[in-house]
PDB file of C-alpha atoms and ligand atoms in Angstrom:
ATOM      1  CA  UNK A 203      -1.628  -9.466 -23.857  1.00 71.00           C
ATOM      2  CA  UNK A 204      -2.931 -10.274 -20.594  1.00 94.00           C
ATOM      3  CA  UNK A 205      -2.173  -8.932 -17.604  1.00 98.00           C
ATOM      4  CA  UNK A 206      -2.979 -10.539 -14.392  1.00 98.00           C
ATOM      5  CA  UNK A 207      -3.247  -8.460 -10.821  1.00 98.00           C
ATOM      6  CA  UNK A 208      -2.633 -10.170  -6.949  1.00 98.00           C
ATOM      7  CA  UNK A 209      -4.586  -8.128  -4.987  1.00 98.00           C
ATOM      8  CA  UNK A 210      -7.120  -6.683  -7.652  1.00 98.00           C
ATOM      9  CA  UNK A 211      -9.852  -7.251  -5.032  1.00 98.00           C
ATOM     10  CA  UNK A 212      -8.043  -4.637  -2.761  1.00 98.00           C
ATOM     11  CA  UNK A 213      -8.419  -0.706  -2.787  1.00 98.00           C
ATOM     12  CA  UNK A 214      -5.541  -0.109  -5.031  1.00 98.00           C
ATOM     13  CA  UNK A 215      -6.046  -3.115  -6.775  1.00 98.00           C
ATOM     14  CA  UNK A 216      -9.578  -1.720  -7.619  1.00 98.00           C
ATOM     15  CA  UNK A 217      -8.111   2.016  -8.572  1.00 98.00           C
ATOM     16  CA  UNK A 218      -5.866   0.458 -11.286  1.00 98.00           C
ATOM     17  CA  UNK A 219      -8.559  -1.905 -13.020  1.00 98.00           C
ATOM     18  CA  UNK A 220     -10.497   1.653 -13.373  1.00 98.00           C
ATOM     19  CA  UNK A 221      -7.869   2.863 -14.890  1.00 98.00           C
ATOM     20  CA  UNK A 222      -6.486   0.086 -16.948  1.00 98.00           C
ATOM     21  CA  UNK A 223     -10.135  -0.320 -18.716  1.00 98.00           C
ATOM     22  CA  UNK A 224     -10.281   3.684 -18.911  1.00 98.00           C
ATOM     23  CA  UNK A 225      -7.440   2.971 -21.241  1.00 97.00           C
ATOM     24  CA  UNK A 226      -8.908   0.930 -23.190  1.00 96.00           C
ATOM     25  CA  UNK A 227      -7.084  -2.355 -22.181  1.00 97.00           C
ATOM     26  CA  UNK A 228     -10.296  -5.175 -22.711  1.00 98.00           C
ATOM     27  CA  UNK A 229     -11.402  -6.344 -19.746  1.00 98.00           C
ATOM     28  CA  UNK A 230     -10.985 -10.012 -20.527  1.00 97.00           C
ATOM     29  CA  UNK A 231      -7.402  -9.235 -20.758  1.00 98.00           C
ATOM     30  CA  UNK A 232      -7.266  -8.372 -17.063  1.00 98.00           C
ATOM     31  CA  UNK A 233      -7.244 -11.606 -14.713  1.00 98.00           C
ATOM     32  CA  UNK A 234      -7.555 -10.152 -11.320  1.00 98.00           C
ATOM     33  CA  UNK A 235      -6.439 -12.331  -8.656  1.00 98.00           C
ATOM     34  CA  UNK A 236      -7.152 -12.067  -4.709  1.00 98.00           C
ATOM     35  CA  UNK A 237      -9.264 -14.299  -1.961  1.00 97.00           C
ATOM     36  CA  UNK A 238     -12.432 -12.126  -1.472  1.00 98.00           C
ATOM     37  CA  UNK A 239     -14.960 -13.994  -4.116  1.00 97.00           C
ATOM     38  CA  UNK A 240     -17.687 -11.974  -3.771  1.00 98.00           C
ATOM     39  CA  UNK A 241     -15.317  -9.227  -4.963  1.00 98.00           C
ATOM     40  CA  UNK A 242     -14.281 -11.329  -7.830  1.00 98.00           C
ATOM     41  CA  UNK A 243     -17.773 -11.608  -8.501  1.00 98.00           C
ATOM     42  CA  UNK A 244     -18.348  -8.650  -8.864  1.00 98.00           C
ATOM     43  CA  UNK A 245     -14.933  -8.057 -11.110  1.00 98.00           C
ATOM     44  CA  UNK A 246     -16.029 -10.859 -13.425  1.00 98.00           C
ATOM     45  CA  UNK A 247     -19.531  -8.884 -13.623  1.00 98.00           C
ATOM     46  CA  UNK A 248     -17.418  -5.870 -15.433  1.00 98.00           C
ATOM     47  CA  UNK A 249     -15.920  -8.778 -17.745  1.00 98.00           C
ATOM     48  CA  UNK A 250     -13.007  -9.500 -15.894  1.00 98.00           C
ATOM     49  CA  UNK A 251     -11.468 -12.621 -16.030  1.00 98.00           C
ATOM     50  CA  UNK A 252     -11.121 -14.212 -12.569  1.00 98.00           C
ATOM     51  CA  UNK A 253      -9.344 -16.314 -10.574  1.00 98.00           C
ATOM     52  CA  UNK A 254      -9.427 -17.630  -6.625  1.00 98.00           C
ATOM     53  CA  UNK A 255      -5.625 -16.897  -5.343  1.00 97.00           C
ATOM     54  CA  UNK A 256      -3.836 -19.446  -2.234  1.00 97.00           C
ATOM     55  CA  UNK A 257      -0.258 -18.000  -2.257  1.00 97.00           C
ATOM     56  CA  UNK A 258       0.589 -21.311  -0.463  1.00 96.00           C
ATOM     57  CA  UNK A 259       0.356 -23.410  -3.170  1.00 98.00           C
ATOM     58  CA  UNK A 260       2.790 -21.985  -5.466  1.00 98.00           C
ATOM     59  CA  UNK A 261       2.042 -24.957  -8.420  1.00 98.00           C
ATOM     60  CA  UNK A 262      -1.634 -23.763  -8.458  1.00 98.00           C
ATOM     61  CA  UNK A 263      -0.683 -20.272  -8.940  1.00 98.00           C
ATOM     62  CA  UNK A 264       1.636 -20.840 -11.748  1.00 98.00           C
ATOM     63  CA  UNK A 265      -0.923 -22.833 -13.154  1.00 98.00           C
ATOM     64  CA  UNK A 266      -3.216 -19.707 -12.817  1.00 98.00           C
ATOM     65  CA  UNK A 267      -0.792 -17.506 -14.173  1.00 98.00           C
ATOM     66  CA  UNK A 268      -0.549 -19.450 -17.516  1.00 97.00           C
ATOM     67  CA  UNK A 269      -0.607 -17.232 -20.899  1.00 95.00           C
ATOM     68  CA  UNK A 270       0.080 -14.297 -18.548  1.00 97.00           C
ATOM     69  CA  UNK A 271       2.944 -11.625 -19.996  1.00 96.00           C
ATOM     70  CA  UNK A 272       2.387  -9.223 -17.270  1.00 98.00           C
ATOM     71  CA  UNK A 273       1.614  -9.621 -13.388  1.00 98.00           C
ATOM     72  CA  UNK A 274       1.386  -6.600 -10.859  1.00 98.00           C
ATOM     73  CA  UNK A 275       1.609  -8.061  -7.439  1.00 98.00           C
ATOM     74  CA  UNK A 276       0.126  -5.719  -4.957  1.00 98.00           C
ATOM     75  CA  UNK A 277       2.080  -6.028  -1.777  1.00 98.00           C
ATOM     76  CA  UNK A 278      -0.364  -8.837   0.031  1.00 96.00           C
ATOM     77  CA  UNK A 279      -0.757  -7.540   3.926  1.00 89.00           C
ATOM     78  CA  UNK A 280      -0.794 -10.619   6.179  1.00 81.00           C
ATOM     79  CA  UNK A 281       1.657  -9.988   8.424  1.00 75.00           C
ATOM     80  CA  UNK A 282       4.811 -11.998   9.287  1.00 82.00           C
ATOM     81  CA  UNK A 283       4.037 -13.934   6.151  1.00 90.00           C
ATOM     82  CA  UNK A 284       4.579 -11.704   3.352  1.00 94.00           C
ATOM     83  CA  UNK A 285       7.990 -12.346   2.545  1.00 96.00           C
ATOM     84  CA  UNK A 286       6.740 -16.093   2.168  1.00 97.00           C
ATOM     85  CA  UNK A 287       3.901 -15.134   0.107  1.00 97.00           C
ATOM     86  CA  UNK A 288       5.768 -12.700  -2.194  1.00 98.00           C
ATOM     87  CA  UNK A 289       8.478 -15.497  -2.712  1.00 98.00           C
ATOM     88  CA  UNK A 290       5.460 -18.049  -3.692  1.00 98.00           C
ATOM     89  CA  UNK A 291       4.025 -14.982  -6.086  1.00 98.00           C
ATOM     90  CA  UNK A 292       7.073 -14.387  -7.773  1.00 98.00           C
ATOM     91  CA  UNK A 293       8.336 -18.433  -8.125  1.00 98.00           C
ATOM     92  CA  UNK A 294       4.929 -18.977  -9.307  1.00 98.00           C
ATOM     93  CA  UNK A 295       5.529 -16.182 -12.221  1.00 98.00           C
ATOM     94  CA  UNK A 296       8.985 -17.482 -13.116  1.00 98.00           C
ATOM     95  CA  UNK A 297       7.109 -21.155 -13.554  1.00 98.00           C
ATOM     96  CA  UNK A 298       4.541 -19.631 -16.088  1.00 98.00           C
ATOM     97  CA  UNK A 299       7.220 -18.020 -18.192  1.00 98.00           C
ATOM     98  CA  UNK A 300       5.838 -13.898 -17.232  1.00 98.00           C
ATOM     99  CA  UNK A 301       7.476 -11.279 -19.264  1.00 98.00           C
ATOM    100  CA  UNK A 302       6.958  -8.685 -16.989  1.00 98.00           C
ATOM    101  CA  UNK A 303       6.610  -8.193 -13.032  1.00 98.00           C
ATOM    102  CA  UNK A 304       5.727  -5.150 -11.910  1.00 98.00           C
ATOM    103  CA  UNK A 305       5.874  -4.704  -7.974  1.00 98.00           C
ATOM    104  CA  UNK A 306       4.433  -2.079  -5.707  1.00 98.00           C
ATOM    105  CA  UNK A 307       7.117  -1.598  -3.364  1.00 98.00           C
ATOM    106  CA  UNK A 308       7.811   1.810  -0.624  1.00 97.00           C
ATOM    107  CA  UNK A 309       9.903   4.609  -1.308  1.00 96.00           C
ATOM    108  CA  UNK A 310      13.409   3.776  -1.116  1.00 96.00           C
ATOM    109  CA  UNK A 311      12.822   0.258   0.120  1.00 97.00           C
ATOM    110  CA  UNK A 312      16.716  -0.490  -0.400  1.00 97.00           C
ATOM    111  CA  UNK A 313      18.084   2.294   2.340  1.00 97.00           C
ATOM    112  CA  UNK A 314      15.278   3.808   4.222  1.00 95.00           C
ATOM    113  CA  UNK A 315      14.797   3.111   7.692  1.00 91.00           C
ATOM    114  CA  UNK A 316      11.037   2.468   8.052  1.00 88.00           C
ATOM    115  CA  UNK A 317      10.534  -0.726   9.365  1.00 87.00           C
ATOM    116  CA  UNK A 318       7.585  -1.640   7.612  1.00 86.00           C
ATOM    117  CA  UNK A 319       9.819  -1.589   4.106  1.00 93.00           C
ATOM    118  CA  UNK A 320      12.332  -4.348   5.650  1.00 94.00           C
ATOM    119  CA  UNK A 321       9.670  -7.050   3.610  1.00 95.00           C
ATOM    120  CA  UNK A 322       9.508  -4.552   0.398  1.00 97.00           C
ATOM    121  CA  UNK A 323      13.309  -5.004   0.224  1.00 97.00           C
ATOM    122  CA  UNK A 324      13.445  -8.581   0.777  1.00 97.00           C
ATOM    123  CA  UNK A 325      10.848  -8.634  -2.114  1.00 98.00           C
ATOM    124  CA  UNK A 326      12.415  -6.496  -4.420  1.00 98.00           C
ATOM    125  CA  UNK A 327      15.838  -8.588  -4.003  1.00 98.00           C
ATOM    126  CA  UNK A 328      13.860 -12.382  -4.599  1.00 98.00           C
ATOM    127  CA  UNK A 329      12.237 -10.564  -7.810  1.00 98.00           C
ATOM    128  CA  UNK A 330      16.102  -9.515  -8.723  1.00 98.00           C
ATOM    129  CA  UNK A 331      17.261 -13.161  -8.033  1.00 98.00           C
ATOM    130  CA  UNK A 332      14.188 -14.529  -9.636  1.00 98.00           C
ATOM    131  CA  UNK A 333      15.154 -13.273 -13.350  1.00 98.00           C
ATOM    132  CA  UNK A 334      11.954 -11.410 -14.795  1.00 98.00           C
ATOM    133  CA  UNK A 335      12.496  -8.633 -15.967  1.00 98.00           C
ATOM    134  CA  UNK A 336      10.924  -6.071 -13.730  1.00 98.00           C
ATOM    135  CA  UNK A 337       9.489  -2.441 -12.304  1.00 98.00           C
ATOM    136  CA  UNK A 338       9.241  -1.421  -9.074  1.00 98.00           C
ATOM    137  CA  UNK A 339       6.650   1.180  -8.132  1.00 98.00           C
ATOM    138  CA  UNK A 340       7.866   2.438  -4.515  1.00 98.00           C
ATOM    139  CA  UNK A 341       4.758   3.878  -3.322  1.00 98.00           C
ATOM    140  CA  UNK A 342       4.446   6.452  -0.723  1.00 97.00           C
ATOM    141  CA  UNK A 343       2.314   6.895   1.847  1.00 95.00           C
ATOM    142  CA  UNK A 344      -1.436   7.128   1.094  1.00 97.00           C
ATOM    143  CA  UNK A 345      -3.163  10.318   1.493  1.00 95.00           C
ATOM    144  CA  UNK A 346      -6.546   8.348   3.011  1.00 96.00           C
ATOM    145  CA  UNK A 347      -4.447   6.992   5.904  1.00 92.00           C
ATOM    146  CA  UNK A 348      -5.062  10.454   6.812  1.00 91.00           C
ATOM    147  CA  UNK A 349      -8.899  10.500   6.890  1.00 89.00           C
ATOM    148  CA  UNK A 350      -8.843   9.108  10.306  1.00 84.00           C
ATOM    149  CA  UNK A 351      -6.778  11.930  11.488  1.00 87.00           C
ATOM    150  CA  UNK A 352     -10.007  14.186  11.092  1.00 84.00           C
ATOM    151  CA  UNK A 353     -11.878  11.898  12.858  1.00 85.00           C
ATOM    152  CA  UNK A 354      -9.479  12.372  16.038  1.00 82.00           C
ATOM    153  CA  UNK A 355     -10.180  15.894  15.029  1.00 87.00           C
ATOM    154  CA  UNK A 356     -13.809  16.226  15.171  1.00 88.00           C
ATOM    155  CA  UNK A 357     -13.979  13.618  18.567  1.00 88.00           C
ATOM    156  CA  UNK A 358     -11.513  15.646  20.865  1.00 85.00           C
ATOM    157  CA  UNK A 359      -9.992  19.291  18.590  1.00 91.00           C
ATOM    158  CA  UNK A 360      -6.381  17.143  19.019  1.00 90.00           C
ATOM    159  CA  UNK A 361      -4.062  14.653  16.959  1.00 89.00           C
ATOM    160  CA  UNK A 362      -1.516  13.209  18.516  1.00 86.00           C
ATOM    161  CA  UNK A 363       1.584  11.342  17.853  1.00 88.00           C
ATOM    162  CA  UNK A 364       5.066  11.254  17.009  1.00 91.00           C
ATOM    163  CA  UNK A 365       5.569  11.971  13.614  1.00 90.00           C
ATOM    164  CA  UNK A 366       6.561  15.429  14.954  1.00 90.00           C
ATOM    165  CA  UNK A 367       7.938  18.306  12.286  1.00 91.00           C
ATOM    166  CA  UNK A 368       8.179  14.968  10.091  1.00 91.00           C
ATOM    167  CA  UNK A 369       6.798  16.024   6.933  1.00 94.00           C
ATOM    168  CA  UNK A 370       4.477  13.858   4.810  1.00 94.00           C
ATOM    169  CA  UNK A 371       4.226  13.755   0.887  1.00 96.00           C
ATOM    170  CA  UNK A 372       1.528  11.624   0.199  1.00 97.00           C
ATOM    171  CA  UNK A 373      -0.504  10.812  -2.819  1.00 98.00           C
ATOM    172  CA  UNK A 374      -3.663   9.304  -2.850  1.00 98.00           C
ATOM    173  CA  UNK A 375      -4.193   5.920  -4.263  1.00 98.00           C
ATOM    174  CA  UNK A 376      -6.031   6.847  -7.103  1.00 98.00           C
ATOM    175  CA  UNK A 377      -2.639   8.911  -8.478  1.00 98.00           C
ATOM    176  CA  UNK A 378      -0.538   5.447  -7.413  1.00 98.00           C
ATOM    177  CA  UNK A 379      -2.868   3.505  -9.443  1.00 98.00           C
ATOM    178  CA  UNK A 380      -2.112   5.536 -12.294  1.00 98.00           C
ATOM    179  CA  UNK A 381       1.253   5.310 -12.103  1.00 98.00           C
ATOM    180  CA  UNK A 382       0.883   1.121 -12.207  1.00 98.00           C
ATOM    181  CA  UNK A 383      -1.818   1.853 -15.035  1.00 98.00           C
ATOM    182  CA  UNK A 384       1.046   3.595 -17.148  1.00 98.00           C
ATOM    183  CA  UNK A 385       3.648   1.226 -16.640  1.00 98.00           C
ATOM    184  CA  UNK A 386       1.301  -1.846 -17.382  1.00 98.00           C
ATOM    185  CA  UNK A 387       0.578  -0.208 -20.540  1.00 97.00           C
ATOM    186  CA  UNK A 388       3.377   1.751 -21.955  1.00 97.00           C
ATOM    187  CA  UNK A 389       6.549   0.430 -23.230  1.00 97.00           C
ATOM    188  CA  UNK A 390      10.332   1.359 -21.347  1.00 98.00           C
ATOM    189  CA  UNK A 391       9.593   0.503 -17.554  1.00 98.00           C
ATOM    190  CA  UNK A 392      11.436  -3.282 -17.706  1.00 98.00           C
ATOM    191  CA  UNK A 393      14.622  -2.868 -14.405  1.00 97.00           C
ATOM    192  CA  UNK A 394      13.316   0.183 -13.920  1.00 98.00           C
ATOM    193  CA  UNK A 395      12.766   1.528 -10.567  1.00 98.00           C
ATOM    194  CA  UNK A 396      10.050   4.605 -10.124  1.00 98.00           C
ATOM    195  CA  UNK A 397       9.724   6.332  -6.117  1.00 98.00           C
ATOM    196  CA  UNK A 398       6.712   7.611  -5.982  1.00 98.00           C
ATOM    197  CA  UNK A 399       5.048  10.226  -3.638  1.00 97.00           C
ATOM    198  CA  UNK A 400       3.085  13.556  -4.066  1.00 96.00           C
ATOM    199  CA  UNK A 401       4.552  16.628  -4.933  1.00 94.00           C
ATOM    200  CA  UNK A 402       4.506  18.711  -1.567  1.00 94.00           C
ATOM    201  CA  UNK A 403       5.287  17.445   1.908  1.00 96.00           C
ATOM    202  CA  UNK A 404       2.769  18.370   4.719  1.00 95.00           C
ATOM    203  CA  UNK A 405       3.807  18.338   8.181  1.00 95.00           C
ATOM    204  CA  UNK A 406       1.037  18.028  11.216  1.00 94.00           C
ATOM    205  CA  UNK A 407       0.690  21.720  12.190  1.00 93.00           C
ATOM    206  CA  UNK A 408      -0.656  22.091   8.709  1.00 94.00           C
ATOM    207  CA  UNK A 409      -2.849  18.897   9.019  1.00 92.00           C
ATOM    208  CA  UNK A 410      -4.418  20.754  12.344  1.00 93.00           C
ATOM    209  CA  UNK A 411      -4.240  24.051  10.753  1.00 93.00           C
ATOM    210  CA  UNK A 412      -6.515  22.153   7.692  1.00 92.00           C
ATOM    211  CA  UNK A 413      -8.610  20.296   9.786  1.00 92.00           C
ATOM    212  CA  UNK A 414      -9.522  23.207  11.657  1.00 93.00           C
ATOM    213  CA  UNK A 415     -10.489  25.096   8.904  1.00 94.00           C
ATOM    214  CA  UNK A 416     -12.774  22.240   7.161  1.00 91.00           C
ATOM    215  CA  UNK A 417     -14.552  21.752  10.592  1.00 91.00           C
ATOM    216  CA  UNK A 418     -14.919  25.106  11.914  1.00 93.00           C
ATOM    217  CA  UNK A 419     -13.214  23.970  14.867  1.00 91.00           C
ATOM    218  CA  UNK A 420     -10.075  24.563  17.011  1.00 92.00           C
ATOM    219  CA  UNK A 421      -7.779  21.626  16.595  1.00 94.00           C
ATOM    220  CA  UNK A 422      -4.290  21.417  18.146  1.00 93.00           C
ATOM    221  CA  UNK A 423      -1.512  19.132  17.499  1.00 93.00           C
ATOM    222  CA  UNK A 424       0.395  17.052  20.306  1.00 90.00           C
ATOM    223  CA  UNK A 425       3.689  15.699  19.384  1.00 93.00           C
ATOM    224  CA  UNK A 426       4.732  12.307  21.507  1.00 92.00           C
ATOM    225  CA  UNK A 427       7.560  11.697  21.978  1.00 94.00           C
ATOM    226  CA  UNK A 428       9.075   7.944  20.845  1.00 90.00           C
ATOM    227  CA  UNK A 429       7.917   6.629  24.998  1.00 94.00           C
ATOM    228  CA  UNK A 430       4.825   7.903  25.026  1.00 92.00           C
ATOM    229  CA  UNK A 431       4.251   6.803  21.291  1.00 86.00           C
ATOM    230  CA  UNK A 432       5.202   3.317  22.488  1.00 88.00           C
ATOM    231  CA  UNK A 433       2.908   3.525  25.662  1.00 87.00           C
ATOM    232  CA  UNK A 434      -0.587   4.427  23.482  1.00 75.00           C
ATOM    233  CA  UNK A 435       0.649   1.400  21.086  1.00 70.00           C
ATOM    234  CA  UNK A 436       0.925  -0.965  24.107  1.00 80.00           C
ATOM    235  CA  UNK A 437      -2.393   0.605  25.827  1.00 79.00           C
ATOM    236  CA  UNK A 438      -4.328  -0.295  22.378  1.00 66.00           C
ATOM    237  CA  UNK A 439      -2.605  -3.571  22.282  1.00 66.00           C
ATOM    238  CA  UNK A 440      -3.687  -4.761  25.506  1.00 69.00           C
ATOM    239  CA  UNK A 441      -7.375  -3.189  25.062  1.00 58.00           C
ATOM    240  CA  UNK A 442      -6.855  -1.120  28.013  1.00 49.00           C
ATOM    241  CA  UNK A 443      -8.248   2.243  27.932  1.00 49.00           C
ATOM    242  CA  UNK A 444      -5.856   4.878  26.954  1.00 47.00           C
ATOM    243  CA  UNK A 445      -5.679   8.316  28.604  1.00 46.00           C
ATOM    244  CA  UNK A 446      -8.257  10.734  27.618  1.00 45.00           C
ATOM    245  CA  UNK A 447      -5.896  12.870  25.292  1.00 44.00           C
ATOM    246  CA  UNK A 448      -5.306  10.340  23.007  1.00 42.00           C
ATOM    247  CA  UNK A 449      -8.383   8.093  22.902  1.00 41.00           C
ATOM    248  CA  UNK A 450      -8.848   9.232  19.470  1.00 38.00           C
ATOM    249  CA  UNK A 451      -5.519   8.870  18.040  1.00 38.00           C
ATOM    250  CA  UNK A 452      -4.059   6.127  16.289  1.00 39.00           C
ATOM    251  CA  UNK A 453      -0.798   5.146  15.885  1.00 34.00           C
ATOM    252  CA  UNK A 454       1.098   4.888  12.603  1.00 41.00           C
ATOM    253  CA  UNK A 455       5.025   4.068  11.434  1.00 38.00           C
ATOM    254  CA  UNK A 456       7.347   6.438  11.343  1.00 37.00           C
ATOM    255  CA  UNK A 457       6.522   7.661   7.845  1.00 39.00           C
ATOM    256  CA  UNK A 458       9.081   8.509   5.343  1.00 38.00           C
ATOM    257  CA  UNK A 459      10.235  12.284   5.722  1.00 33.00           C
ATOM    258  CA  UNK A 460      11.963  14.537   3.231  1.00 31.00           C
TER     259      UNK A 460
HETATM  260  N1  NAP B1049       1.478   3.031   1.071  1.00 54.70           N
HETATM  261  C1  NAP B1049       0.650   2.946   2.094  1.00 54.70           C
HETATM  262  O1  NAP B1049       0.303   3.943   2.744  1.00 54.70           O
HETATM  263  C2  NAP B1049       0.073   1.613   2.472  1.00 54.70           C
HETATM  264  C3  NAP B1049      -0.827   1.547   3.542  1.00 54.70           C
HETATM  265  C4  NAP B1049      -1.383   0.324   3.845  1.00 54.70           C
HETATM  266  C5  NAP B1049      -1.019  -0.807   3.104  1.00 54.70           C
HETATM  267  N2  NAP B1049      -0.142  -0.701   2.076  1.00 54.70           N
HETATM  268  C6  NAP B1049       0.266  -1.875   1.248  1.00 54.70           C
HETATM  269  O2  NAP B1049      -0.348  -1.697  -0.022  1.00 54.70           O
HETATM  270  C7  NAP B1049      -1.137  -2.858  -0.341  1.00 54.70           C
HETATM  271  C8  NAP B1049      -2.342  -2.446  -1.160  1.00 54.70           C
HETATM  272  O3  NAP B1049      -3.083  -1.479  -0.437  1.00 54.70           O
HETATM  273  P1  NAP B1049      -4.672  -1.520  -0.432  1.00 54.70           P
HETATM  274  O4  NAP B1049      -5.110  -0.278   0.205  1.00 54.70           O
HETATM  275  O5  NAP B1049      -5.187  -1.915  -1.762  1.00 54.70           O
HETATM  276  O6  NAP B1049      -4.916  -2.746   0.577  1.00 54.70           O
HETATM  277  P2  NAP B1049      -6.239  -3.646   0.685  1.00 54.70           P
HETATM  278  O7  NAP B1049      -7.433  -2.913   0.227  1.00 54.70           O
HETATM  279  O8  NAP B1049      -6.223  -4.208   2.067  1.00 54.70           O
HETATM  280  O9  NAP B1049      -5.973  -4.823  -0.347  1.00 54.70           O
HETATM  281  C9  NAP B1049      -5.019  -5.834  -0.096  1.00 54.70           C
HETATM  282  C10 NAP B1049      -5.098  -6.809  -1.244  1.00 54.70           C
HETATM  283  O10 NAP B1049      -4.123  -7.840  -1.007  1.00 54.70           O
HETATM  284  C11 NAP B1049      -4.787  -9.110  -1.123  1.00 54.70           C
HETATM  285  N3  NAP B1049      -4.136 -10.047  -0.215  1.00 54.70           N
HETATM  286  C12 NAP B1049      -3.751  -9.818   1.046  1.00 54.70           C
HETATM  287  N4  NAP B1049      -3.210 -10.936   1.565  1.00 54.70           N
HETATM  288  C13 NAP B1049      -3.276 -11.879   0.586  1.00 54.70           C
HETATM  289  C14 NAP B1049      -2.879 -13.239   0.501  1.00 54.70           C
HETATM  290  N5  NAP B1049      -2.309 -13.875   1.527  1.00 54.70           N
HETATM  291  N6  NAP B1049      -3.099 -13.910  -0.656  1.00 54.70           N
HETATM  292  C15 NAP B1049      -3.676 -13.288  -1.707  1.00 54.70           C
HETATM  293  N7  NAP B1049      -4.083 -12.004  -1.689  1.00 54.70           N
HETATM  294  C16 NAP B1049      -3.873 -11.313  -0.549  1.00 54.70           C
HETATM  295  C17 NAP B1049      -6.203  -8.842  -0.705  1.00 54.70           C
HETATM  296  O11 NAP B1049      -7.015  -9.879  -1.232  1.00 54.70           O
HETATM  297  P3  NAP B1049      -8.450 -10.267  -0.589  1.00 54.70           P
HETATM  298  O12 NAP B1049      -9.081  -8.974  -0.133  1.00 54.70           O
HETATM  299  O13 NAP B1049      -9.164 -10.871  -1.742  1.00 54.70           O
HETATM  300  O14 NAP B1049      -8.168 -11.186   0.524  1.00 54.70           O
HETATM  301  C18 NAP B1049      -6.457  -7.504  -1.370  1.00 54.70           C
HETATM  302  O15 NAP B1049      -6.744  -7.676  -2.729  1.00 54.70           O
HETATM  303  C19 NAP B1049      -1.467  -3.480   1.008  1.00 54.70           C
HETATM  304  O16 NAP B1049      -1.727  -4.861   0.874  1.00 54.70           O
HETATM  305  C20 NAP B1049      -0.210  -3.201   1.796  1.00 54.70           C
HETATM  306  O17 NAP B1049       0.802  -4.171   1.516  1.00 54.70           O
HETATM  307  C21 NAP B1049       0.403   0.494   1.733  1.00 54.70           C
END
């Protein structure tokens, strides 16, 4: 059995080859894919096998992908190309005869409105159309897109933005990787789709409330409102200085609330 990985040089990517060799699967069963060579390197140093990825060339890929029966593609994260490049994945896949496609998608990719899942749907429907057999892992938000949060924190004692009461059930990626690390490896996931998240929402007074109490520091939450959201995005966009209470904020989508 081999399975082969897109995006095994990425974070996740990395968190689920821990976990995939913790269980015993041999390394040289793994083929992790991605463009990064000196991470490959270092993946083929642990016994990997590896292999240079170009999702444009969808005949080299499949070519790649020969003798695979399982491939996780990773979401790629080029923007305004990843439909493409998930299309040339997944063609690519049919071509070498896979099994099994596993996908890591976001939570309720088919209905929700967060914009950034638009491409996760389109995905999820070519894999449909495409005829492998499949899983789709619709991931949640990560709990480390957080850290920077206590950053803003520690500079000024304020986060701001407008996720508002919005609350926030995220996992980190470690617990996301095992959740691909279980499906690669167990039996019963084929047209199966799994949303995944963490157990307990979290809205932003909490965060502050948290962060406070870590740093030993009065931090206070600002909610924007959708204009003033849009006005920091456009300030960091054209590199011109935002105002003072939000020079160490960062924007983020409109996460997925419960
Ligand atoms: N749920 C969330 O909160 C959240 C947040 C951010 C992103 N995401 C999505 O989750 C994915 C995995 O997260 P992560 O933290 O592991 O991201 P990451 O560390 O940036 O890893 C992205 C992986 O995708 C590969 N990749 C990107 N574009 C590619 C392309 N055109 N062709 C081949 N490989 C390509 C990268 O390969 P190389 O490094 O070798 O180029 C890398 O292995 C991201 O790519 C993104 O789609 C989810």
């Amino acid at each position: 059995m081999t399975i082969a990985i897109f995006g095994a040089t990425g974070k996740l990517g990395g968190h689920i080859i821990d976990q995939l060799l913790e269980r015993e699967i041999p390394a040289s069963e793994i083929l992790a894919l991605g463009r990064n060579t000196e991470r490959l390197e270092q993946l083929a140093g642990r016994g990997l096998a590896t292999a240079a990825v170009n999702l444009d060339d969808v005949d080299g890929t499949a070519a790649t992908l020969s003798g695979v029966d399982k491939v996780l593609l990773i979401s790629v994260s080029d923007p305004g190309q990843r439909i493409q490049q998930h299309a040339n994945a997944i063609e690519a896949a049919r071509q070498a005869g896979v099994q099994h496609l596993i996908y890591t998608s976001a939570l309720q990719a088919p209905t929700t409105i967060l914009e950034l899942a638009a491409d996760h749907k389109a995905t999820e429907e070519l894999i449909t159309a495409s005829g492998i057999p499949a899983t789709f892992l619709r991931n949640g938000w990560y709990t480390e897109n957080h850290v920077q949060d206590f950053a803003a924190a520690r500079g000024n004692g304020a986060i701001a933005n407008s996720v508002g009461e919005g609350g926030l059930a995220t996992a980190s990626r470690k617990d996301y990787a095992e959740a691909a690390a279980v499906v690669l490896t167990t039996h019963g996931h084929k047209n199966k789709a799994y949303e995944l998240s963490g157990d307990t929402a979290w809205n932003y007074n909490e965060f502050t409330a948290a962060a406070g109490k870590v740093l030993a520091t009065p931090v206070s939450y600002k909610a924007l409102n959708a204009e003033e959201e849009r006005e920091r995005l456009l300030c960091r966009h054209r590199r011109v200085p935002r105002h003072p209470q939000h020079q160490h904020t960062r924007w983020r989508p409109r996460p997925h609330i419960r």
